[in-house]
Each structure stands twice: as C-alpha cells, then as structure tokens.
Amino acid sequence: MKNILMLNKIAKVGTDRLNPADYTLGTEMDNPDGILVRSAVMHDMAMGDNLLAIARAGAGVNNIPIEACTERGIVVFNTPGANANGVKELTLCALFLAARNIVGGIDWAKGLVGDDVAKQVEKGKSAFAGTELKGKTLGIIGLGAIGGMVANVAVHLGMNVVGCDPFLSVESAWNLNHHVVKAATYEEIYEKADYISLHVPATKDTKGMICADTIAKMKDGVRLINLSRADLVNAADVAEAMKSGKMAAYVTDFPTAEVLAIPGVVAIPHLGASTEESEDNCAVMAALELDDYLANGNIKNSVNYPAVSMARSGDLRICCLHENVPEVLSKITKVVSADGANIENMTNKSRGNVAYTIVDITGAITPATEELIRTIDGMIRTRFI
C-alpha cells in the first residue's frame, strides 16, 4: 500500500484511477510515496525519504523545485496537452478582447442609468470601437499543444499566422496547418505581428522575454496575449508601452499588482485551464502517470527524467535513476549476472546529466546484490519492483 498526498483538490475522475487496494489518498500525510498537485507551491515544502514521484495536474511546473527533486531521484510529471483545448479557447477569447474594447464597453454600459439608455449607447459606443482579426498577422511564440491549435484556428479566422518554436517536435509540426509560416527567430515575430500570443513555459531563458528591448522591435500598436506565465513579461516595460501607445492592448491570465495598475490591461483571473473538461483530463493523466511509475517504474511525461517504458517480463524489475556517466549500465548487468539472475529485458535512456535504466530479470537477487547496485558510482536512486 502506497500513500498519495493531494496538495490541491484533484478531480474524482482522476483519483478513481488509483485503486484503493493499492493506494491511500489524503490531504494530510507525513512522508508520502507520491504527490498529486495543481497550483500549490512546493519550494519550501519538506520532502520525506519515501517520496518517489510528483504528478502535476497541468503543464507548468514552476511551483515545484525541479532541480532538488532531480538530485534526490524524485520523478516529476506534468500533463502536456490535457488542458490544451481549454487554454486554446481562452486564447481565442483573449484575441477578441485585445482587438475590440469589449471589457471597457461592458463596464461603461453597466454604469448607464435613466430612460434613455439606448440613446446613450448609440452616442457613446464609438469610444469602444476596435479592429477585426481578419487580415491581421498573428505571431505565435511556442507551437506546442496549445500554440499549434491556436495557430490552426487563427488561419481559419482569416489571419496571417507566423510562428516560432526552436524546440518544435516532429509531431507538432505535422499537426500545423500548411498556411502557418515558420519563423526562424522571435525577432521575426516581433517585426511582423499585429498580435503576439505567448505559449512557452517560464524558464531562465524565457523569463522577462517581453521587455523594453523586445517591445521596441514590435510594430506600433501591437497587441499582446499572455496566457502562459506572468514571468514572461516585464510589467513595468509593458506599462510604459501601453502609456506611449506602442502597445495597444495587453491581455493576460496572470493578474499581479503591477499589471492591474496598468490602464487598459485586461487581466483574467487565471482561467486558462479552468474548465470541467480540462480539470478532468489533467487529473486522469496525472493519476495514470503516477500509478504507472509507482507500480511498474515506467516514466512518461516527466520534466526531469527521460521517458522510459517497457512491458513487464521476468520476476523482478530493477529501476535505476542515475547520472549520465560511462559504465553504469555495464556495472548493473555485471552485478546482476554475478548473482546468477538472468536478464530478460532492459532499456536505458538519458536526458542531459541524468539517465534511467530498467532491467527485468528472472529469478531473485540477494539483499547484498541490491546494495551493490545502490552503491554503483553515479547511482541516484534504485527501486526493486
């Protein structure tokens, strides 16, 4: 029986995937084997020795101390694509909000009083006139699960779409409408786009990517959509751009004190994945990832360790998280063979400085052999399932 700590409310359709015969779920636990989390910040959280994996029901993992988890052999999962449709739909809404002063008009209309409201509307509506999306150029930074879908829909809205993604996968590229133009650099997006939509994670390389320098490269009157992360944008520089007219609109899903103080900004209260469907999809994917790793040692959609999956064979599975250094694999097989066990199947992959090896054996190995495997140079964490 393994203990799973839920740091946030996780949709029941997801937690139901964790067999109660195998797992105990709770909102308060000491030293759990696994954690399910959405938005709870874990950077200052103490993590016990039993903790093997964290599954984030969502895409972004900036609330999780990834580096510390990697060093301790704690696999961190996310759920890419599970909430993509919900965020895509809100991005389309944000495009319309950026193009036309809908929010300002609604707020103004709410304040109208008297018997001649219809006349006041006709007299004052010109103050909220906007522009149409058709024929405009949309620049998309990040063409993954969400950005790719936004690009495809924007084409059908009659927009000219140009996108840039240095890490574009072959699968994502195949899913793009052939009318989407691929830009070689972000600078090309800045120069060409009337609208810019951000769909990249918050990393050390993307933090503050929208700043005075990059805004200066944009068209006058550019309209910016940010439903990815607040850290991507320098709020003070956006405020200056809005004030000068360089930027005509900024729509974000991440209200902060700095953003809310900028006149004309449309701040949405982080609703990108706040649909019943998105929450269910993320919960199911996170629960299945956690279960497959805890029960079988398989890794899919990890943000800190390589994806390694293998069908079970043999009597025992040896799972080794280790540094990506020479001879670890040969040392594992040598120790196992020396104990008389037969290796049925094995697989190994690396990711940057770390690697993961799964070995299925027939027969058994002694506790002394287990200890020898644990103490191989470069070994981070070992499990025997």
Coordinates of N, CA and C in Angstrom, one line a residue, residues 2 7 20 42 71 83 104 111 121 140 150 158 171 182 187 240 276 317 324 333 335 340:
K2 N 0.6 2.1 -0.9 CA 1.4 3.4 -1.0 C 0.5 4.6 -0.7
L7 N -2.1 17.8 -2.7 CA -1.9 19.2 -2.2 C -3.0 20.1 -2.6
P20 N -8.0 1.7 -4.7 CA -7.9 1.8 -3.2 C -7.2 0.6 -2.6
M42 N 5.5 24.3 -3.8 CA 6.2 23.3 -3.0 C 7.7 23.6 -2.7
E71 N 17.9 15.8 -8.1 CA 19.1 15.4 -7.3 C 18.7 14.3 -6.3
N83 N -4.9 20.1 -20.9 CA -5.8 21.3 -20.8 C -5.6 22.2 -22.0
G104 N -14.0 47.2 -21.7 CA -14.3 48.7 -21.4 C -15.7 49.0 -21.7
G111 N -22.8 51.2 -16.2 CA -23.0 52.5 -15.4 C -24.1 53.4 -16.0
V121 N -26.3 54.7 -25.4 CA -25.4 53.6 -26.1 C -25.0 54.1 -27.5
I140 N 2.9 33.7 -33.1 CA 2.8 32.8 -32.0 C 4.2 32.3 -31.6
V150 N -4.0 27.1 -31.5 CA -4.3 28.5 -31.7 C -3.9 28.9 -33.2
G158 N -9.0 33.8 -40.8 CA -8.6 34.7 -41.8 C -7.3 35.5 -41.5
E171 N 6.0 15.7 -34.4 CA 4.5 15.5 -34.3 C 3.8 16.9 -34.3
K182 N 6.6 29.4 -40.7 CA 7.6 29.2 -39.6 C 8.7 30.3 -39.6
E187 N 12.6 37.5 -33.2 CA 12.7 38.8 -33.8 C 11.8 38.9 -35.0
E240 N 4.9 51.1 -19.7 CA 5.4 52.2 -20.4 C 4.9 52.1 -21.9
E276 N -14.3 22.3 -16.7 CA -14.5 20.9 -16.1 C -13.7 19.9 -16.9
R317 N 11.7 -6.4 -11.4 CA 12.1 -5.2 -12.2 C 13.1 -4.4 -11.3
N324 N 24.2 10.5 -15.9 CA 24.5 10.1 -17.3 C 26.1 10.0 -17.4
T333 N 24.5 -4.7 -15.0 CA 24.4 -6.0 -15.6 C 25.4 -7.0 -15.0
V335 N 26.7 -6.9 -12.0 CA 26.4 -7.3 -10.6 C 25.2 -8.3 -10.6
G340 N 23.7 -14.7 -10.4 CA 23.0 -15.9 -11.1 C 21.7 -15.6 -11.7

